[in-house]
PDB file of C-alpha atoms in Angstrom:
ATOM      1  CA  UNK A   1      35.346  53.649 122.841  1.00  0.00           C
ATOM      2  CA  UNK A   2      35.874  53.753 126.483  1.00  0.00           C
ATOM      3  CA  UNK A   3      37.191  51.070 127.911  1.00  0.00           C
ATOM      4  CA  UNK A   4      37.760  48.667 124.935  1.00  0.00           C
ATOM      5  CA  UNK A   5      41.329  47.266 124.245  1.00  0.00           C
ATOM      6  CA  UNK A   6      43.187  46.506 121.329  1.00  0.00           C
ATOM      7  CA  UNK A   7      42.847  43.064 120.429  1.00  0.00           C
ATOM      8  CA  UNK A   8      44.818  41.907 117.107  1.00  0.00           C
ATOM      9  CA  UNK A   9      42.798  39.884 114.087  1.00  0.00           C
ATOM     10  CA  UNK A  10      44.234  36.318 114.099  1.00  0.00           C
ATOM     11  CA  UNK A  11      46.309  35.625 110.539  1.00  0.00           C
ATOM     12  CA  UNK A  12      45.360  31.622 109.649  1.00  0.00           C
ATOM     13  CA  UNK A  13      47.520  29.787 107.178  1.00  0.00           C
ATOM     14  CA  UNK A  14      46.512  29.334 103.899  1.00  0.00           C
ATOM     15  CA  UNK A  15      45.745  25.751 102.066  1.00  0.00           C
ATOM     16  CA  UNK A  16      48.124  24.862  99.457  1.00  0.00           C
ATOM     17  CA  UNK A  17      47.583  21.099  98.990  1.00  0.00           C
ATOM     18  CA  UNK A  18      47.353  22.000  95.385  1.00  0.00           C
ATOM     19  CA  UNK A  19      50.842  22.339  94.962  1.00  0.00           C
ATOM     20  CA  UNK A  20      51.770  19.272  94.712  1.00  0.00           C
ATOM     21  CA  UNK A  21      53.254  17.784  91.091  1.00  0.00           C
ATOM     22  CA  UNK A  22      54.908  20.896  90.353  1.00  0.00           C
ATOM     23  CA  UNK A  23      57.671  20.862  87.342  1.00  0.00           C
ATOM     24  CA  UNK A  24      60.617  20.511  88.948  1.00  0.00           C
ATOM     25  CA  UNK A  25      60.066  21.892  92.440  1.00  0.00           C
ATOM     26  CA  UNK A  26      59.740  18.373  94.261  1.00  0.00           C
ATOM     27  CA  UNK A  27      56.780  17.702  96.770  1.00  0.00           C
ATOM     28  CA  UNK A  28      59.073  17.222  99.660  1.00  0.00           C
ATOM     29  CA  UNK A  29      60.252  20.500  98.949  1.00  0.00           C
ATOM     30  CA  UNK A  30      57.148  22.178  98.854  1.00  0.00           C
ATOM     31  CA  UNK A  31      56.088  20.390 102.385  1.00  0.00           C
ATOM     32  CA  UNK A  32      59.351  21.930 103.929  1.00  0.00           C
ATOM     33  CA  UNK A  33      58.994  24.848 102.660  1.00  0.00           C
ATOM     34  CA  UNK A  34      55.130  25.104 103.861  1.00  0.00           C
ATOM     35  CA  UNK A  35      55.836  24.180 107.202  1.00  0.00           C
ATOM     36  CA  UNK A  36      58.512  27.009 107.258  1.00  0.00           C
ATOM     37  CA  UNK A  37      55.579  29.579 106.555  1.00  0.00           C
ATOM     38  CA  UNK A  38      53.275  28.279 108.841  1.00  0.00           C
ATOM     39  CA  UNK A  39      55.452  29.178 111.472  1.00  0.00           C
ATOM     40  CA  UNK A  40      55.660  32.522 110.345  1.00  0.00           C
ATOM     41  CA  UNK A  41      52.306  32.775 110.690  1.00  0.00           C
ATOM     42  CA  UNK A  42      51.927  31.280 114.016  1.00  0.00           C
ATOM     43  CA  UNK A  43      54.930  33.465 115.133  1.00  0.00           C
ATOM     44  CA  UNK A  44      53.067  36.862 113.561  1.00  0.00           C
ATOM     45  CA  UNK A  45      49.426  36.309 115.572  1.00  0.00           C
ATOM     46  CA  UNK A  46      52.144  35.378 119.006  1.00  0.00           C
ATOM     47  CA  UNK A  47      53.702  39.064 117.705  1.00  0.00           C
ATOM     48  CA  UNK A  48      50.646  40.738 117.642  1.00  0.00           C
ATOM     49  CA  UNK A  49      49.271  39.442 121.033  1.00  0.00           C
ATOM     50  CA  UNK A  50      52.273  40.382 122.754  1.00  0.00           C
ATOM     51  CA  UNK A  51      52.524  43.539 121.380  1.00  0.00           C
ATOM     52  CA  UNK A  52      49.143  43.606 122.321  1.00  0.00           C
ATOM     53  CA  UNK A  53      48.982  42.900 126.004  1.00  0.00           C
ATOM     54  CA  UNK A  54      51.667  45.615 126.593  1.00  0.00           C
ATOM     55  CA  UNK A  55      49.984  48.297 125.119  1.00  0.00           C
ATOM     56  CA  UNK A  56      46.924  47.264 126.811  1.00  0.00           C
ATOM     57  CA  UNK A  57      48.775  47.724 130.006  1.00  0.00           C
ATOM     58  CA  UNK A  58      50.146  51.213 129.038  1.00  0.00           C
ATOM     59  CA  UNK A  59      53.839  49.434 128.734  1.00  0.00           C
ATOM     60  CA  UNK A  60      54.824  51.285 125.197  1.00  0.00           C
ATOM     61  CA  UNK A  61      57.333  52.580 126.171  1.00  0.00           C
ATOM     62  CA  UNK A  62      59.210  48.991 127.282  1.00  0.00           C
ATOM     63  CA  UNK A  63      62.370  47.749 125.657  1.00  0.00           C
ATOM     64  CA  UNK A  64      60.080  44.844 125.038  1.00  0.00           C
ATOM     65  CA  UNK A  65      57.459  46.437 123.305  1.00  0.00           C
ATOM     66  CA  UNK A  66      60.196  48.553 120.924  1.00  0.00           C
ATOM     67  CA  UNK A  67      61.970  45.047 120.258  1.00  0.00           C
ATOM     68  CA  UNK A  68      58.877  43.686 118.964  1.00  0.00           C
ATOM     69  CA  UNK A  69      57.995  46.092 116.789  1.00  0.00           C
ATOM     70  CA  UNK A  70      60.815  45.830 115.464  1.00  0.00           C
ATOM     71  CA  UNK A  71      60.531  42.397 114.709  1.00  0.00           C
ATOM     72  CA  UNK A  72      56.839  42.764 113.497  1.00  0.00           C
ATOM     73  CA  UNK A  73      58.084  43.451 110.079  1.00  0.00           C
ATOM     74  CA  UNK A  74      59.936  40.059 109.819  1.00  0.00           C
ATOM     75  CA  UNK A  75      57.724  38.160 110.675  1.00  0.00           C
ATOM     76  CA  UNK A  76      54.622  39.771 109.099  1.00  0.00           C
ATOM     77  CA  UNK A  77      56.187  40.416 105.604  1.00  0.00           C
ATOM     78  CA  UNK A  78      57.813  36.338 106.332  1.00  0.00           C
ATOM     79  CA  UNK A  79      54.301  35.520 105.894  1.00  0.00           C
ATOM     80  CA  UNK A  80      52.750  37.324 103.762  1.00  0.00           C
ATOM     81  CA  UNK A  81      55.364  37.180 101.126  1.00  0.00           C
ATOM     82  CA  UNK A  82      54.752  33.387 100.990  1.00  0.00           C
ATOM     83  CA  UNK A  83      51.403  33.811 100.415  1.00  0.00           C
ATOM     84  CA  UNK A  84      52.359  35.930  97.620  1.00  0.00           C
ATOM     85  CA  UNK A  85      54.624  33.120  96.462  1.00  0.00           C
ATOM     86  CA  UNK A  86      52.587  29.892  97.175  1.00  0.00           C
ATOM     87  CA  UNK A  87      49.294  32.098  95.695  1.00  0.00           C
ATOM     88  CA  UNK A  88      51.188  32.444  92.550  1.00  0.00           C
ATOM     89  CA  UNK A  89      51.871  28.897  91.661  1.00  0.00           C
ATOM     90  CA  UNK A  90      50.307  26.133  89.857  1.00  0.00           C
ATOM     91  CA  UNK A  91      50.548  22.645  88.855  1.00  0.00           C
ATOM     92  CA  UNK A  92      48.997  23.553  85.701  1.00  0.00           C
ATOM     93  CA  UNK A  93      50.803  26.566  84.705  1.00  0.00           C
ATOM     94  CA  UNK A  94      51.124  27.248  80.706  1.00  0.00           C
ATOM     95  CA  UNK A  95      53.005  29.543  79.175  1.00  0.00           C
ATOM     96  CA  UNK A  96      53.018  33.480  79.466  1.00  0.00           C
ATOM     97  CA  UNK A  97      50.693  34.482  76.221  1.00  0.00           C
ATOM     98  CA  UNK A  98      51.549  37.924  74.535  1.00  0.00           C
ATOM     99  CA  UNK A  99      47.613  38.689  75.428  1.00  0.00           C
ATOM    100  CA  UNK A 100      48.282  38.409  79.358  1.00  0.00           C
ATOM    101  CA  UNK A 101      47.565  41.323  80.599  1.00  0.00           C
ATOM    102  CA  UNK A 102      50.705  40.958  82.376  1.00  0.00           C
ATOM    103  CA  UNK A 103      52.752  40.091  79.224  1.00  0.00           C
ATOM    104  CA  UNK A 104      51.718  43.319  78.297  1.00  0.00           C
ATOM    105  CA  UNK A 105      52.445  45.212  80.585  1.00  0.00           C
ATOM    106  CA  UNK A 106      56.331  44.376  81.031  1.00  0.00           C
ATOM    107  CA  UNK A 107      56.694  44.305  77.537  1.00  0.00           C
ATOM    108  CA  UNK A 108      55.965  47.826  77.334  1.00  0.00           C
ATOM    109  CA  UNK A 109      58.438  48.554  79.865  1.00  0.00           C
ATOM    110  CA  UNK A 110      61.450  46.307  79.095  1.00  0.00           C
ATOM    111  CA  UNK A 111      60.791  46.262  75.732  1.00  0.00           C
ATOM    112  CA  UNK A 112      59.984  42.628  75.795  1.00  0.00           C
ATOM    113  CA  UNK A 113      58.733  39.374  78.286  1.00  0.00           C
ATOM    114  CA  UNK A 114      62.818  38.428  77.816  1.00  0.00           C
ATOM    115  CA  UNK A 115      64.025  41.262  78.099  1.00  0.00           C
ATOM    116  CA  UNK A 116      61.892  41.414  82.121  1.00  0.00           C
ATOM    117  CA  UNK A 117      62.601  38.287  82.842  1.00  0.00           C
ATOM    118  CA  UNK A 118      66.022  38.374  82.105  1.00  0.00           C
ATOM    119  CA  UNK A 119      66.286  41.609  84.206  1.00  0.00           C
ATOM    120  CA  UNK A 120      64.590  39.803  87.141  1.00  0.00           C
ATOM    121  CA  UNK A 121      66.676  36.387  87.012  1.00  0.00           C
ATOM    122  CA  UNK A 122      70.077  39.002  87.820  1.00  0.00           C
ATOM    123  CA  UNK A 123      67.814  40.092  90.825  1.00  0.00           C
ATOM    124  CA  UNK A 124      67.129  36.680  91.822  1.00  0.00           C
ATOM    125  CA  UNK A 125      70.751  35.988  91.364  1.00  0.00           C
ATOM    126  CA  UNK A 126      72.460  38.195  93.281  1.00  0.00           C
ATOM    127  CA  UNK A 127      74.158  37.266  96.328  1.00  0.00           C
ATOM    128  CA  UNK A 128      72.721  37.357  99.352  1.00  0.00           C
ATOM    129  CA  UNK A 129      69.186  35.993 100.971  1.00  0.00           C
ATOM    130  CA  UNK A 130      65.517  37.601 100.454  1.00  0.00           C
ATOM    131  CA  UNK A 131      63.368  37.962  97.684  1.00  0.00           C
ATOM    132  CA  UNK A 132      63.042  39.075  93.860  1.00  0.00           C
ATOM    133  CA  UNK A 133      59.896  40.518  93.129  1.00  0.00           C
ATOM    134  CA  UNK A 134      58.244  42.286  90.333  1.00  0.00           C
ATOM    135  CA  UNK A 135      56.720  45.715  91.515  1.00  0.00           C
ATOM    136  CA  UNK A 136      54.248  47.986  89.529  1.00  0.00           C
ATOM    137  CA  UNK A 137      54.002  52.209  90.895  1.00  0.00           C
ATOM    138  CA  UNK A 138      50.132  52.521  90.665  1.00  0.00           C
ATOM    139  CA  UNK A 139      50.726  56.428  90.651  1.00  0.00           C
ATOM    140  CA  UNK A 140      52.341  56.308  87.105  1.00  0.00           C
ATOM    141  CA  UNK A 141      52.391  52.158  85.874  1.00  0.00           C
ATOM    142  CA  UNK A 142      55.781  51.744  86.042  1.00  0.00           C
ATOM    143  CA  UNK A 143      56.900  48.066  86.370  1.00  0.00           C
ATOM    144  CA  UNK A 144      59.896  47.225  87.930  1.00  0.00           C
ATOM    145  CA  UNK A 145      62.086  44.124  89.444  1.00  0.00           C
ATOM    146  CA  UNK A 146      63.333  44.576  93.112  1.00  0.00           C
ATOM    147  CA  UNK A 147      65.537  43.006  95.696  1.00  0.00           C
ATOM    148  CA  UNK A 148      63.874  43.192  99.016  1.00  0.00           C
ATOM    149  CA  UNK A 149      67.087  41.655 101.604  1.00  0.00           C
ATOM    150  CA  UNK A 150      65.889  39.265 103.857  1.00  0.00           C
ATOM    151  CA  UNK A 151      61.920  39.548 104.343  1.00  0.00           C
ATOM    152  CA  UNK A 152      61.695  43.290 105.271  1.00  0.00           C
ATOM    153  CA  UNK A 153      64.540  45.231 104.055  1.00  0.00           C
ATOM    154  CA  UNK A 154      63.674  47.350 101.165  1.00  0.00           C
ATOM    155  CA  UNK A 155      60.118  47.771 100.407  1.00  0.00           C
ATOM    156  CA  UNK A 156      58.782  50.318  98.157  1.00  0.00           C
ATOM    157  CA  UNK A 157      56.072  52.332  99.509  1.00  0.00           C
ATOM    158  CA  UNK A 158      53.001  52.206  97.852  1.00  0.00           C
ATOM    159  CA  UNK A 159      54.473  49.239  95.597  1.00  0.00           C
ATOM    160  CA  UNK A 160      51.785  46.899  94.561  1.00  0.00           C
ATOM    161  CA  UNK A 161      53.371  43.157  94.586  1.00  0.00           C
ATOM    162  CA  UNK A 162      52.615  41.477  91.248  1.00  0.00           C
ATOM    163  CA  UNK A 163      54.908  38.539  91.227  1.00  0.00           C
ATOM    164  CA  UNK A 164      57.162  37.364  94.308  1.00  0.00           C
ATOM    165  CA  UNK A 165      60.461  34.976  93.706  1.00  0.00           C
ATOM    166  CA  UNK A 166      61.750  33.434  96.618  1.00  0.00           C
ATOM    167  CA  UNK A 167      65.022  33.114  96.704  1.00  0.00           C
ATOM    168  CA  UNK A 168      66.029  32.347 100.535  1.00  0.00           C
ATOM    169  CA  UNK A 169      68.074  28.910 100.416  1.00  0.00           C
ATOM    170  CA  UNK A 170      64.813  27.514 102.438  1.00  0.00           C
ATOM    171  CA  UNK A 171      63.110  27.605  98.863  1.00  0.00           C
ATOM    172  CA  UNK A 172      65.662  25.172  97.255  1.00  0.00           C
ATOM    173  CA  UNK A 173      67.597  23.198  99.614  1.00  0.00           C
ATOM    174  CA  UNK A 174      65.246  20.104  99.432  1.00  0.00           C
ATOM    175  CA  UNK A 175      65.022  20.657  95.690  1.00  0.00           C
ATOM    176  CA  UNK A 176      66.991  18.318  94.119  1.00  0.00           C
ATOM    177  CA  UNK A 177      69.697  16.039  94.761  1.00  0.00           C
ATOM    178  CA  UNK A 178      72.634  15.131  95.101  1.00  0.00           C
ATOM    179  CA  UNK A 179      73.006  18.679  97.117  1.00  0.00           C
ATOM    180  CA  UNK A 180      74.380  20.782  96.787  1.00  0.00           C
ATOM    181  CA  UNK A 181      70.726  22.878  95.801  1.00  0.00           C
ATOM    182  CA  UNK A 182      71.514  24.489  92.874  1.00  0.00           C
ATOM    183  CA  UNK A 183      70.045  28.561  92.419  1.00  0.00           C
ATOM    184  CA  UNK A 184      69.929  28.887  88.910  1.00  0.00           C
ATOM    185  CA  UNK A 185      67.959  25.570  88.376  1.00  0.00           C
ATOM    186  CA  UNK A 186      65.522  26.329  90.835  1.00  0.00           C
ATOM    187  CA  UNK A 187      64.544  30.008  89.372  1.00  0.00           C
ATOM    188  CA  UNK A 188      64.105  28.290  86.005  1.00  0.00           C
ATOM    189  CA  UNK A 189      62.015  25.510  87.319  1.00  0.00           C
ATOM    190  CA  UNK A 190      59.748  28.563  88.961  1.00  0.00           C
ATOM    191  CA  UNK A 191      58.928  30.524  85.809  1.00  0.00           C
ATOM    192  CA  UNK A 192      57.210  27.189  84.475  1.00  0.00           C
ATOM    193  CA  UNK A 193      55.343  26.866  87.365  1.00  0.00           C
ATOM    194  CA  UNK A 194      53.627  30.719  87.741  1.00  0.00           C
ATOM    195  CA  UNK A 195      50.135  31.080  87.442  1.00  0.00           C
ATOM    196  CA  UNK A 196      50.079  33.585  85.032  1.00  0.00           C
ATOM    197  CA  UNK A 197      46.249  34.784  85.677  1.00  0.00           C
ATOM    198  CA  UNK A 198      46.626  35.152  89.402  1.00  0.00           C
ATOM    199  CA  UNK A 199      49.845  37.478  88.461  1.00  0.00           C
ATOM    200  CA  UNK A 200      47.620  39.567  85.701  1.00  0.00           C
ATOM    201  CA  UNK A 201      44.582  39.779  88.460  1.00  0.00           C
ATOM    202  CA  UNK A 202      47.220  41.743  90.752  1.00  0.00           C
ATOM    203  CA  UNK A 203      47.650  44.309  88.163  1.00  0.00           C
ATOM    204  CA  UNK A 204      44.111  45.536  89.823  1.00  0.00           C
TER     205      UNK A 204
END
């Protein structure tokens, strides 16, 4: 249309108030680790209106511009994986059942719910910072664990996000003390805190 501009949708944070009593995952942690993604998302709509106002003044071709695009993925996928994460956790999470359509559905591929979850704990375990997360190929149904390195290195095109482990120190270093925050404690603490419907609606 002639004359109209691009002008980016504002992101808002979510409310997660809810998480609060989780097993093992203290409340101070979870208020750390909120305020950590709420300034992803205030960073992401800055991003966006930056980006923005150069293009609207033909400036595309900018160092500036280029650097934040680059940037955009950090920053975007640094909030939306959180929402992934924080959307996938309860207070008054039970345990997997066989009948979950997401039970199911990794069973068929690893052979078991162990047998996955085992396969995703070594992805959560390896060194380095980012994120495990279970991925299913709508093309053919494949289910798979992946390490994604920092917030935005190493996405799978066309991946649809079923269940997202975060796994940055940010996520544990609250947790428990005496510190040092322990890993391994943590990513048991999460699986018996996953909402194991919101996971199975994902499957679409």
């Amino acid at each position: 249309m002639s004359g109209s501009k691009y002008a980016p949708t504002e992101y808002k944070a979510k409310d997660y108030k809810h998480l609060r009593g989780l097993v093992g995952i203290t409340d101070e942690q979870i208020e750390v680790h909120l305020k950590l993604y709420g300034g992803y998302v205030d960073r992401t709509n800055a991003l966006f209106a930056r980006v923005a106002g150069l293009s609207n003044e033909g400036k595309t071709g900018d160092s500036s511009f280029q650097e934040l695009k680059r940037r955009a993925g950090w920053e975007w996928n640094g909030m939306r994986l959180h929402e992934y994460y924080f959307d996938g956790l309860t207070a008054k999470a039970g345990e997997l059942r066989a009948d979950n359509p997401f039970a199911k559905a990794v069973a068929a591929q690893f052979g078991s719910v162990e047998a996955w979850k085992a396969d995703l704990v070594g992805v959560a375990k390896m060194p380095g910072v980012g994120w495990a997360l279970t991925y299913l190929d709508p093309n053919n149904g494949q289910v798979w664990n992946h390490w994604v390195e920092d917030h935005q290195d190493g996405h799978p095109a066309g991946g649809r996000l079923l269940l997202a482990l975060d796994v940055w120190e940010h996520a544990f270093a609250v947790y428990r003390k005496p510190l040092p925050p322990e890993r391994a404690a943590y990513i048991e603490d999460f699986f018996a805190n996953v909402d194991w419907d919101v996971i199975a609606e994902r499957l679409g």
